[in-house]
CSV table of C-alpha atoms in Angstrom, one decimal:
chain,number,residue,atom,x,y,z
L,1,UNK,CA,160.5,48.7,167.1
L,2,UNK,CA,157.9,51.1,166.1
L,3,UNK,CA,158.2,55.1,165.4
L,4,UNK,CA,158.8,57.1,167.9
L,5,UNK,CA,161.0,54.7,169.9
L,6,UNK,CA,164.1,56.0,171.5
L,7,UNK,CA,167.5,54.1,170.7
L,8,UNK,CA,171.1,53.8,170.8
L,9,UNK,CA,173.8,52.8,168.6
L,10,UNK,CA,175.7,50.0,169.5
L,11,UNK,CA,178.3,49.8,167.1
L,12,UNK,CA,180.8,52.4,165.9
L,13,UNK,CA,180.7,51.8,162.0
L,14,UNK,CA,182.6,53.9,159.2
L,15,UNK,CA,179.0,53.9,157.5
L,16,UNK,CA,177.2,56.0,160.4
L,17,UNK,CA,180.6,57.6,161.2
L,18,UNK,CA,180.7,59.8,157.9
L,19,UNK,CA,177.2,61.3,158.6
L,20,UNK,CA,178.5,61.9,162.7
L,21,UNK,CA,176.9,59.0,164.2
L,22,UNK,CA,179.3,56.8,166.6
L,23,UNK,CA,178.4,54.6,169.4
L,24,UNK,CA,176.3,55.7,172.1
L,25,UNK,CA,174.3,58.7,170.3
L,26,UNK,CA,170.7,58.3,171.0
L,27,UNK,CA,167.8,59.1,168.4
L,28,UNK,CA,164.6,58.1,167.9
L,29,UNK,CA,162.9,55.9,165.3
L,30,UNK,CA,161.1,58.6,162.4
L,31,UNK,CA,158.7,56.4,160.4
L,32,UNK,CA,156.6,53.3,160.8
L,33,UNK,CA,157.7,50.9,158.5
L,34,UNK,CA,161.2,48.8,158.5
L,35,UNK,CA,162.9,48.5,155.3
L,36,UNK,CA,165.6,46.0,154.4
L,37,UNK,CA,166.2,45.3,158.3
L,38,UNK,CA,166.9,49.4,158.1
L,39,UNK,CA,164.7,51.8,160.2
L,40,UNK,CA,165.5,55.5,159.4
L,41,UNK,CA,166.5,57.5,163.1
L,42,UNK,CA,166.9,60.9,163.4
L,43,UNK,CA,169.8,61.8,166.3
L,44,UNK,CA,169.4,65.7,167.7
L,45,UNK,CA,171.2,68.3,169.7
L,46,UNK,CA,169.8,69.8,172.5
L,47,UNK,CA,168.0,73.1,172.3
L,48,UNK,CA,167.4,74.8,168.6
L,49,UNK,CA,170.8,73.3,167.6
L,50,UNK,CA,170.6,71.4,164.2
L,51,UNK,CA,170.2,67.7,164.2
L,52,UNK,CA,173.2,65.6,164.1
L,53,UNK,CA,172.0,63.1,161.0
L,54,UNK,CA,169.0,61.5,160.0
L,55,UNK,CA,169.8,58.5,158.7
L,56,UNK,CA,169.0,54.7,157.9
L,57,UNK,CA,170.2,52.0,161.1
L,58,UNK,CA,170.3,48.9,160.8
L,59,UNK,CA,168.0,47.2,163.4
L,60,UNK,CA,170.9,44.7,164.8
L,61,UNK,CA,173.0,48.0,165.4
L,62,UNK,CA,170.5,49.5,167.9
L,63,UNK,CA,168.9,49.1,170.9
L,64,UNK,CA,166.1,50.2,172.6
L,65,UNK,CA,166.2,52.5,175.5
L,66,UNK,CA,163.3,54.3,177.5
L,67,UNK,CA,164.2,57.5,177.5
L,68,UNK,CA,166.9,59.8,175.0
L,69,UNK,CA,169.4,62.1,175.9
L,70,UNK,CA,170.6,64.5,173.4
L,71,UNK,CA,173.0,66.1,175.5
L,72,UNK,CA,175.0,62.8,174.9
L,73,UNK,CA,175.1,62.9,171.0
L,74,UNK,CA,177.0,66.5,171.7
L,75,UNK,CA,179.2,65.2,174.5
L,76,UNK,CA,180.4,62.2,171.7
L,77,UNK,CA,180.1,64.3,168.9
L,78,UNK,CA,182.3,66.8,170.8
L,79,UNK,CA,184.9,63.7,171.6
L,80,UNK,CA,185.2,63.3,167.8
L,81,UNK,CA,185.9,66.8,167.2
L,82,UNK,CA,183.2,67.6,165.1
């Protein structure tokens, strides 16, 4: 994985949960370097709408995909009620 790359959660995890991140949001990969096995991803709303989280994913819970969709992150986030 490198920055820049689009990706999905595969996981649903209490960890990502408490920042608003369950399974299926998409995001993209914000810096170069991997630390730990961790790669810091940054999931958005569509529009001007404020990001959902930017937070540290662990490589193994994520895959790659070529091309993001915000408009799911607010279609789960919705489904969570938050």
């Amino acid at each position: 994985m490198k920055m820049m790359d689009c990706v999905e959660i595969i996981v649903e995890k209490e960890t990502y949960a408490k920042n608003g991140i369950h399974k299926g949001m998409q995001g993209w990969i914000c810096l170069d370097d991997c630390t730990g096995g961790y790669w810091l991803v940054n999931f958005p709303q569509c529009g001007e709408k404020d990001d959902i989280a930017e937070i540290s994913v662990n490589e193994k819970d994520m895959k790659l995909i070529p091309v993001m969709n915000a408009a799911i992150n607010e279609k789960l986030k919705e489904m969570f009620g938050e």
